mmCIF file of N, CA and C in Angstrom:
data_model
loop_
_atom_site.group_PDB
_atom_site.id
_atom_site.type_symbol
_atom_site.label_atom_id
_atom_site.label_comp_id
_atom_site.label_asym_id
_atom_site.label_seq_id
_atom_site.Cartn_x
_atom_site.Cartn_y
_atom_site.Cartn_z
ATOM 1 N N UNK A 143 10.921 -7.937 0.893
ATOM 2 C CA UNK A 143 9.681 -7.221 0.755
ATOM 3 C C UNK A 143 8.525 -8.212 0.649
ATOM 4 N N UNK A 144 7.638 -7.963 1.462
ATOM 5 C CA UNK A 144 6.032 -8.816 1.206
ATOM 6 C C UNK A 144 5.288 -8.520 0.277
ATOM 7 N N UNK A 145 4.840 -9.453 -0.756
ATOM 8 C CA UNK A 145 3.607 -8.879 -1.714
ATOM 9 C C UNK A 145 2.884 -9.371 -1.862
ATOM 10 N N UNK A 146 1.443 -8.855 -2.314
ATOM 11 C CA UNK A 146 0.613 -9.193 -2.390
ATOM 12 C C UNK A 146 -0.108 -9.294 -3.869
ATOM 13 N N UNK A 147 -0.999 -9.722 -4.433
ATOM 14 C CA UNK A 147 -1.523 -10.032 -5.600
ATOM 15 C C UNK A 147 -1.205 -8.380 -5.984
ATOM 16 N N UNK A 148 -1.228 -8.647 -7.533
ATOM 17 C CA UNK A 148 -0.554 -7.425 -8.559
ATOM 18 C C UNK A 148 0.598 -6.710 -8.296
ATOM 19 N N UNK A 149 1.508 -7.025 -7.674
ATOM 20 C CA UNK A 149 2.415 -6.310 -7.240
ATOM 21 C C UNK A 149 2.313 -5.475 -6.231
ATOM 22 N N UNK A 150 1.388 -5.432 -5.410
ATOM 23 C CA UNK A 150 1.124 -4.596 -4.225
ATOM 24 C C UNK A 150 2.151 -5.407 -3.510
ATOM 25 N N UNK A 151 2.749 -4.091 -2.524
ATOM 26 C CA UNK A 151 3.486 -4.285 -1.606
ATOM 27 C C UNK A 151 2.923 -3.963 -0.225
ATOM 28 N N UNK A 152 3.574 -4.674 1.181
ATOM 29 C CA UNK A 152 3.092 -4.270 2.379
ATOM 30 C C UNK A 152 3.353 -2.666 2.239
ATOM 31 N N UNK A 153 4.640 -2.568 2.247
ATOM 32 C CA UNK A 153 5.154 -0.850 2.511
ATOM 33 C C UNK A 153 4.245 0.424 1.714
ATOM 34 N N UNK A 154 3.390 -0.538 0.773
ATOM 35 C CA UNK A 154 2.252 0.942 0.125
ATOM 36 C C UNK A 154 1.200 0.789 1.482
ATOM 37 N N UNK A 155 0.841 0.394 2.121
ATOM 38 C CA UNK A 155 0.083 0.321 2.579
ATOM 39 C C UNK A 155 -0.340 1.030 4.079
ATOM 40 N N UNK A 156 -1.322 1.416 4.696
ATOM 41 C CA UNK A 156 -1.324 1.308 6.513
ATOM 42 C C UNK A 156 -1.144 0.076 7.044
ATOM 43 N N UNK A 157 -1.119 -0.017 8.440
ATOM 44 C CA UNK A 157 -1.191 -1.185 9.426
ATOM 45 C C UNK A 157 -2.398 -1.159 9.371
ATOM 46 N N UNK A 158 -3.509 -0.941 9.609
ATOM 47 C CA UNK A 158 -5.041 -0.649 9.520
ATOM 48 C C UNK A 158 -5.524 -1.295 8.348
ATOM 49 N N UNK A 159 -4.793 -1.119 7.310
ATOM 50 C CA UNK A 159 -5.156 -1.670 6.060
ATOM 51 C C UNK A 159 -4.817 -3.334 5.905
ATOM 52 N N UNK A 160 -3.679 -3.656 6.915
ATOM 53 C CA UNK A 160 -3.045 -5.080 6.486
ATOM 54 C C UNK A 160 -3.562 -6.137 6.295
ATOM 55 N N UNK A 161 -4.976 -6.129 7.633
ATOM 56 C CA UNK A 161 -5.608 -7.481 7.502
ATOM 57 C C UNK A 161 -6.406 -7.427 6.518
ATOM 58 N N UNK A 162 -6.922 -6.261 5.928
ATOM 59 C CA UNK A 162 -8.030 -6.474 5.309
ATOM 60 C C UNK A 162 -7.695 -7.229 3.756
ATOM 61 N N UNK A 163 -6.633 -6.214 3.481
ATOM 62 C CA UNK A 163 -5.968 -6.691 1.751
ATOM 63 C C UNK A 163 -5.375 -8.191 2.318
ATOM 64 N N UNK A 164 -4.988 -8.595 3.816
ATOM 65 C CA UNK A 164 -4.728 -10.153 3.514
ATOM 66 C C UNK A 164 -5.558 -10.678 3.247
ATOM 67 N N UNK A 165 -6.684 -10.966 3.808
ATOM 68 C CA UNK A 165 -8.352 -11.142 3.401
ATOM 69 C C UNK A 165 -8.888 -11.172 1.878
ATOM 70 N N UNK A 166 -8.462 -10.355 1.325
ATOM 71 C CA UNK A 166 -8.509 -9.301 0.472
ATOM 72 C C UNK A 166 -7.828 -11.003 -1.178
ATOM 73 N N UNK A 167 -6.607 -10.684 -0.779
ATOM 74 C CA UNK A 167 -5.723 -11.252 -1.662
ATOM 75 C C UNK A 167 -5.884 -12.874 -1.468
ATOM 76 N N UNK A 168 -6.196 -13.131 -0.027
ATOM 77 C CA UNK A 168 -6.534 -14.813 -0.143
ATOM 78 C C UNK A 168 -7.614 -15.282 -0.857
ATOM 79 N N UNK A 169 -8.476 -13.865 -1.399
ATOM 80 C CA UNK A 169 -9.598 -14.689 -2.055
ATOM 81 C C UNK A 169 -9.532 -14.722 -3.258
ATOM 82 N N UNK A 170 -8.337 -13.765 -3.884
ATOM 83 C CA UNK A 170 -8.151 -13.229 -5.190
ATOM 84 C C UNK A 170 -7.128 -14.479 -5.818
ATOM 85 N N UNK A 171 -6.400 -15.079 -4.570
ATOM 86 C CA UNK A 171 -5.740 -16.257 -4.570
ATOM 87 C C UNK A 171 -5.941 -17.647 -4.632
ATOM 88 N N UNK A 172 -7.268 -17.584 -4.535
ATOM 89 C CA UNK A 172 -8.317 -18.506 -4.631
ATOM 90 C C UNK A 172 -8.518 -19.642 -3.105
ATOM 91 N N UNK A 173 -7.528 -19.003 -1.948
ATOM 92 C CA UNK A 173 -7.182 -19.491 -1.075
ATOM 93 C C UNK A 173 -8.643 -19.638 -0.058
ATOM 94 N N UNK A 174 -9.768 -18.695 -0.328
ATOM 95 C CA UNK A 174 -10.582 -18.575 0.416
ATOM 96 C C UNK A 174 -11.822 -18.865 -0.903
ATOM 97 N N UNK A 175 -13.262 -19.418 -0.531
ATOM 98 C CA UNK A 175 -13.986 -19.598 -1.106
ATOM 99 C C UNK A 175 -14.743 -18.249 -0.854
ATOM 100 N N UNK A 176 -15.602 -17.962 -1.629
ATOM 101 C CA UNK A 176 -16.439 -16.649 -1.825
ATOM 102 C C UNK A 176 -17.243 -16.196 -0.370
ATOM 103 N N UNK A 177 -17.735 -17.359 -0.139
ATOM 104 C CA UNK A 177 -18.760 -17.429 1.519
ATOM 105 C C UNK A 177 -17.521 -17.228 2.531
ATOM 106 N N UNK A 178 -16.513 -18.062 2.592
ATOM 107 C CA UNK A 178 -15.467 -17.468 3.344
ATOM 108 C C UNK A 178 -14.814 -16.310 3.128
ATOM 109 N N UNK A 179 -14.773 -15.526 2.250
ATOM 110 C CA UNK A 179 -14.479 -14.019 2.283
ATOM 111 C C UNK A 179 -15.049 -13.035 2.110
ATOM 112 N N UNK A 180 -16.768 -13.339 2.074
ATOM 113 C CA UNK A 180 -17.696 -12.679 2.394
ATOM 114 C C UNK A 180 -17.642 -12.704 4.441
ATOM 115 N N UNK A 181 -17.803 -13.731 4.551
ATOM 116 C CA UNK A 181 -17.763 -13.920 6.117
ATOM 117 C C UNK A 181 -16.735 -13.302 6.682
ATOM 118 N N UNK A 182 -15.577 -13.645 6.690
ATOM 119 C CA UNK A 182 -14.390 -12.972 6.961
ATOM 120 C C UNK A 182 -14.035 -11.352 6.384
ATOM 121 N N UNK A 183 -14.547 -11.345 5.758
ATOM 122 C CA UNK A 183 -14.225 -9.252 5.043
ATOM 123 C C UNK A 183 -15.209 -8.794 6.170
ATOM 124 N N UNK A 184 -16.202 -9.192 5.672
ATOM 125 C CA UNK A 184 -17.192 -8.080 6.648
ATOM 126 C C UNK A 184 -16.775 -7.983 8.161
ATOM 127 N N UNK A 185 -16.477 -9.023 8.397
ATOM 128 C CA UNK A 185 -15.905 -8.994 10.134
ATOM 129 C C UNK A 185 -14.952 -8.189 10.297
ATOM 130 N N UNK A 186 -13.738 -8.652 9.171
ATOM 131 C CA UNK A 186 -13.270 -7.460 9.695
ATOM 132 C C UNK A 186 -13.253 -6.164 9.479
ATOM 133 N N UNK A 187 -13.761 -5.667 8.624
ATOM 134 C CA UNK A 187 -13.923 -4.460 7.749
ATOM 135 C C UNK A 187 -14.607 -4.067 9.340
ATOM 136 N N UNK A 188 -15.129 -4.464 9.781
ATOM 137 C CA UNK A 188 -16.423 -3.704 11.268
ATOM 138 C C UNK A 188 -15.660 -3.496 12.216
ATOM 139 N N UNK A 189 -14.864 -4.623 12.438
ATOM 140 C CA UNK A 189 -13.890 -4.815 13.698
ATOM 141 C C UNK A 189 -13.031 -3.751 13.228
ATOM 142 N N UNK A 190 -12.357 -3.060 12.262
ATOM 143 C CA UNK A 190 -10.857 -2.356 12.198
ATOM 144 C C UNK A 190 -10.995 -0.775 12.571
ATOM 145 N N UNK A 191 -12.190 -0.502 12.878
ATOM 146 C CA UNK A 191 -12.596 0.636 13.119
ATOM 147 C C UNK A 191 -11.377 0.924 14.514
ATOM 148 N N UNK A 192 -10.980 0.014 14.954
ATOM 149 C CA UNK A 192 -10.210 0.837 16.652
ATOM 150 C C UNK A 192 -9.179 1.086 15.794
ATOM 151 N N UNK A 193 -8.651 1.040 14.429
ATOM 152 C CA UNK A 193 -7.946 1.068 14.483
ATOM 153 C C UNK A 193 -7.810 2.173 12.346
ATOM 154 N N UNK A 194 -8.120 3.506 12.449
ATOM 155 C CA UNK A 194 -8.520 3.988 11.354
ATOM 156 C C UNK A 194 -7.662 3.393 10.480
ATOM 157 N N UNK A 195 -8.101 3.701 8.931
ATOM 158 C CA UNK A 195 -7.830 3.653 7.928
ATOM 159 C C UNK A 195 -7.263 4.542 6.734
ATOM 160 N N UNK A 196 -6.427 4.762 6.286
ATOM 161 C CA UNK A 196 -6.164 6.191 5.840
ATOM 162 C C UNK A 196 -7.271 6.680 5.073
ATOM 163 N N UNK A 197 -7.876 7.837 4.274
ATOM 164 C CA UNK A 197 -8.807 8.425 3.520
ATOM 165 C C UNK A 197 -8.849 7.548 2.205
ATOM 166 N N UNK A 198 -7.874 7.473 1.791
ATOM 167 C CA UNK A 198 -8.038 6.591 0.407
ATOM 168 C C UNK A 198 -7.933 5.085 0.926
ATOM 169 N N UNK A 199 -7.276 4.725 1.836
ATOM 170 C CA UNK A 199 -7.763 3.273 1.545
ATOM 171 C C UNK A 199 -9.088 2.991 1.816
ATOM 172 N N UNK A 200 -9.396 3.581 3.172
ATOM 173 C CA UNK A 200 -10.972 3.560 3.511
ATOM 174 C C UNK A 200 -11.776 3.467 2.135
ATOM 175 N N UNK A 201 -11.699 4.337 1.595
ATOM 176 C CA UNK A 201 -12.555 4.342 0.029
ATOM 177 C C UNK A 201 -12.387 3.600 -0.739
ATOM 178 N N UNK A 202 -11.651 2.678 -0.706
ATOM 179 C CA UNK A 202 -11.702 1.588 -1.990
ATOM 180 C C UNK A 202 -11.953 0.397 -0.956
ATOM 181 N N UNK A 203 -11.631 -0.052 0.529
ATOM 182 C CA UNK A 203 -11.446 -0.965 0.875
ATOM 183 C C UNK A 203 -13.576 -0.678 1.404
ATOM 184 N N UNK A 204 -13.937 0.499 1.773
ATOM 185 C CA UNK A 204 -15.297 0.602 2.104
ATOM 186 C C UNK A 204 -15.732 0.029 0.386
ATOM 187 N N UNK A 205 -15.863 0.442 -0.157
ATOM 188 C CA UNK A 205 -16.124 0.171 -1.425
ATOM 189 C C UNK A 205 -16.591 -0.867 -1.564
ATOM 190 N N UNK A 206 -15.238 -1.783 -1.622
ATOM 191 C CA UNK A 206 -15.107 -3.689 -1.672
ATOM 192 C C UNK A 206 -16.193 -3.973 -0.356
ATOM 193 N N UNK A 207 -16.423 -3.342 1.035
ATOM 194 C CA UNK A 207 -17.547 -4.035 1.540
ATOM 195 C C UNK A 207 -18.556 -3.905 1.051
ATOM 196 N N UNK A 208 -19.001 -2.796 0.646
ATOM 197 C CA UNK A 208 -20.418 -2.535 -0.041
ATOM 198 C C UNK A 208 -20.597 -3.629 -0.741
ATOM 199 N N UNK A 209 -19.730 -3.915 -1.670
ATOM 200 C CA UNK A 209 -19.780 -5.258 -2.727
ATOM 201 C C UNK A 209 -20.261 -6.286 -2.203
ATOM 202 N N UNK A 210 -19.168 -6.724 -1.058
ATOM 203 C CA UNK A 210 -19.692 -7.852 -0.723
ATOM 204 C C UNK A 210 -20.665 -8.460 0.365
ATOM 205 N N UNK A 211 -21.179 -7.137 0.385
ATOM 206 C CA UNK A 211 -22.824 -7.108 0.603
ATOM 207 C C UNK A 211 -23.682 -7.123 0.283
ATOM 208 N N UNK A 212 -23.528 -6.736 -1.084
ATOM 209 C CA UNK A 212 -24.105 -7.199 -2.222
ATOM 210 C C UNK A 212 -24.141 -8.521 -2.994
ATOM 211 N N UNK A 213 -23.105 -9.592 -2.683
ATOM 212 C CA UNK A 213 -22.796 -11.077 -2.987
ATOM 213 C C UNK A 213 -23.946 -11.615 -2.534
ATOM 214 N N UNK A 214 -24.449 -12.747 -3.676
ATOM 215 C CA UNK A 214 -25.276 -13.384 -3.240
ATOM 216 C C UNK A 214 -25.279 -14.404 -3.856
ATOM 217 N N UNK A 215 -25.273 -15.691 -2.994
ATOM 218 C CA UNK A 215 -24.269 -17.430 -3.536
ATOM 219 C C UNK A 215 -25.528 -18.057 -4.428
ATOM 220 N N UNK A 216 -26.922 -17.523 -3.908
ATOM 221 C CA UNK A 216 -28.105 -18.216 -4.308
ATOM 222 C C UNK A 216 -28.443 -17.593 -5.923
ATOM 223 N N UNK A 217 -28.278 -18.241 -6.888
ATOM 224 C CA UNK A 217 -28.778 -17.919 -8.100
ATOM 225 C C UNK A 217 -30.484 -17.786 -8.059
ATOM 226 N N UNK A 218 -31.228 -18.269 -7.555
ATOM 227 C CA UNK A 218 -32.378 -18.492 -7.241
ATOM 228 C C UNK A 218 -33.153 -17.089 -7.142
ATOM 229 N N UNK A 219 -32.721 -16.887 -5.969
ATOM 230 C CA UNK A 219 -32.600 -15.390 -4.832
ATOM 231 C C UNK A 219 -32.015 -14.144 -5.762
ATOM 232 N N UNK A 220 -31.295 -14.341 -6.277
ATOM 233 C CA UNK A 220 -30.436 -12.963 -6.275
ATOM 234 C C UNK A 220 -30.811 -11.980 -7.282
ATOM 235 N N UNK A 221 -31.034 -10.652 -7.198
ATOM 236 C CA UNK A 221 -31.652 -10.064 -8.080
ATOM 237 C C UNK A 221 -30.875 -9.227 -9.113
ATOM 238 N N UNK A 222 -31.265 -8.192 -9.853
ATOM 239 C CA UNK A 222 -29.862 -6.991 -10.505
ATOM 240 C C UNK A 222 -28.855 -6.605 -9.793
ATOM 241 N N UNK A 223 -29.383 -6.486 -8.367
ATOM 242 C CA UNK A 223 -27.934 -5.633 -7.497
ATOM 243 C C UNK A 223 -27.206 -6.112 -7.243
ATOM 244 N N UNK A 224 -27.853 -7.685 -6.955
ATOM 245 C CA UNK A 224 -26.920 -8.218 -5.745
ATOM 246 C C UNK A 224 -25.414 -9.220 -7.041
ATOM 247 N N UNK A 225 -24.559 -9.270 -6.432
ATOM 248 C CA UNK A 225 -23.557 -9.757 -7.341
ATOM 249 C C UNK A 225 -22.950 -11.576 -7.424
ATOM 250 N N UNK A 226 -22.744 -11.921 -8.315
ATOM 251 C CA UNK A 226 -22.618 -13.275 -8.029
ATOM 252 C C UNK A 226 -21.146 -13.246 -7.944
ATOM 253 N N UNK A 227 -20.595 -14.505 -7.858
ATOM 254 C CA UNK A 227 -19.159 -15.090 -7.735
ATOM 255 C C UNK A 227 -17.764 -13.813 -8.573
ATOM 256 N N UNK A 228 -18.183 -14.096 -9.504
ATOM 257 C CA UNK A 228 -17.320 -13.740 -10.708
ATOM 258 C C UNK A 228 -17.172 -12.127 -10.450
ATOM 259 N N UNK A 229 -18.661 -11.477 -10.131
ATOM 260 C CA UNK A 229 -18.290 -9.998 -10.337
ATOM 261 C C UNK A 229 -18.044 -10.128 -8.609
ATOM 262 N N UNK A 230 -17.915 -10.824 -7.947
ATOM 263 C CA UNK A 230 -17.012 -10.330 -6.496
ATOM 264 C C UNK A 230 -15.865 -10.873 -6.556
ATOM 265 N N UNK A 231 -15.237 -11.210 -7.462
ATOM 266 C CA UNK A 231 -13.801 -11.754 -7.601
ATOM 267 C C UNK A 231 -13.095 -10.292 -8.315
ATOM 268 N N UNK A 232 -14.297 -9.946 -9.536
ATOM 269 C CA UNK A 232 -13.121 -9.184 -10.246
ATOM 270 C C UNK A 232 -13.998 -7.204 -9.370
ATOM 271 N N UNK A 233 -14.625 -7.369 -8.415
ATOM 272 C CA UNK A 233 -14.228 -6.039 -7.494
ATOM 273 C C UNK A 233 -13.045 -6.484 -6.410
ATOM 274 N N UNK A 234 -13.195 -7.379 -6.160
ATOM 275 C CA UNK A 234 -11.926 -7.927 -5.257
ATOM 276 C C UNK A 234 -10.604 -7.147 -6.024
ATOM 277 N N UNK A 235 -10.800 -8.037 -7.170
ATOM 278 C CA UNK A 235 -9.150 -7.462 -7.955
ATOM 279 C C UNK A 235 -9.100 -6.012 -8.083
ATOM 280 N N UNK A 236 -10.152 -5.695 -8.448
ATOM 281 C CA UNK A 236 -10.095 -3.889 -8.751
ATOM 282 C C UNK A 236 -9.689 -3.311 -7.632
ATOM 283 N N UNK A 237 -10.038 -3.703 -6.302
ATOM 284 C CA UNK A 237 -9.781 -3.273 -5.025
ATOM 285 C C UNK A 237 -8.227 -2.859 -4.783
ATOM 286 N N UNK A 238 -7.405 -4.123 -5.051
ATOM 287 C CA UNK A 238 -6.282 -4.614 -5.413
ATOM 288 C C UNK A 238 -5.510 -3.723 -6.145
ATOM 289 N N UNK A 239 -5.753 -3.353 -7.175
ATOM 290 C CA UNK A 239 -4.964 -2.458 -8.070
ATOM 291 C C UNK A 239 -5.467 -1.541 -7.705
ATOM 292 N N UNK A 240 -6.573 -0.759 -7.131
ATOM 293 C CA UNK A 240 -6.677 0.943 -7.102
ATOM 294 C C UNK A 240 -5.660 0.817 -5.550
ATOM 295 N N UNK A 241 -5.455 -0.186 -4.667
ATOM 296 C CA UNK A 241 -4.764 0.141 -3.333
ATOM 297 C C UNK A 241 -2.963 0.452 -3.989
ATOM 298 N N UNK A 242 -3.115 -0.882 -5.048
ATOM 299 C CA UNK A 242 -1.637 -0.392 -5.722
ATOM 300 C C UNK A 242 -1.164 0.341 -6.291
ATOM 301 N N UNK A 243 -2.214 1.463 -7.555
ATOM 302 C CA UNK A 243 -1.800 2.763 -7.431
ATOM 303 C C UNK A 243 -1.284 3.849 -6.535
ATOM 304 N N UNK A 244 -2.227 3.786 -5.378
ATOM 305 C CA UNK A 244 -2.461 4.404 -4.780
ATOM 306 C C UNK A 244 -0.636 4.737 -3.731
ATOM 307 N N UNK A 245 -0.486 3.491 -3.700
ATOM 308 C CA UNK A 245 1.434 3.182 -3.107
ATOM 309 C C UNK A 245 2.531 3.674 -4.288
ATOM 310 N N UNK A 246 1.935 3.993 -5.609
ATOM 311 C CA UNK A 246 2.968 4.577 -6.310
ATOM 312 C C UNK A 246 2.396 6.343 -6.421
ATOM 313 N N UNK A 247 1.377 6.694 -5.609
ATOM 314 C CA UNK A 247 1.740 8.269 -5.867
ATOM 315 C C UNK A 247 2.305 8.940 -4.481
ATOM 316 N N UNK A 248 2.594 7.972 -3.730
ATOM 317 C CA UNK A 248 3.353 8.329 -2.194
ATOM 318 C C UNK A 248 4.554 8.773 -2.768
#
């Protein structure tokens, strides 16, 4: 079995969903820096459209883009909305565990 951060498994998941939670978990893994999984989510979050998403993942994984559209690296710049490092790590994780509930009410 493949897993992913918190005990998420591939098999809770769609095919639609796969790249994104890999994306997803490399950053939660610390494998990707914040600008690289800002860069990389949004791409693909746009690009996966040929290919839907179920109703609930869409909603937590749309969610996590909103967020990290809201990321912003510049302390300088960034105002109430926009989110720094830390709170896009721990919506990352939240992302993470609501997808892993979500594989134990199947």
């Amino acid at each position: 079995m493949n897993q992913f951060s918190f005990g998420l498994f591939v098999e809770h998941l769609s095919e639609a969903a796969l790249p994104l939670v890999a994306i997803v978990d490399s950053f939660v893994k610390r494998s990707l820096s914040p600008e690289e999984f800002e860069r990389t989510y949004l791409r693909a979050f746009l690009d996966q459209g040929r290919q839907p998403l179920d109703d609930r993942e869409y909603d937590i994984l749309g969610e996590l883009f909103f967020a990290v559209e809201d990321y912003c690296r510049y302390p300088a710049i960034r105002d109430e909305t926009d989110l720094d490092e830390i709170e896009l790590y721990n919506r990352a994780c939240l992302a993470l565990s609501r997808l892993k509930l979500l594989g134990h009410r199947n």
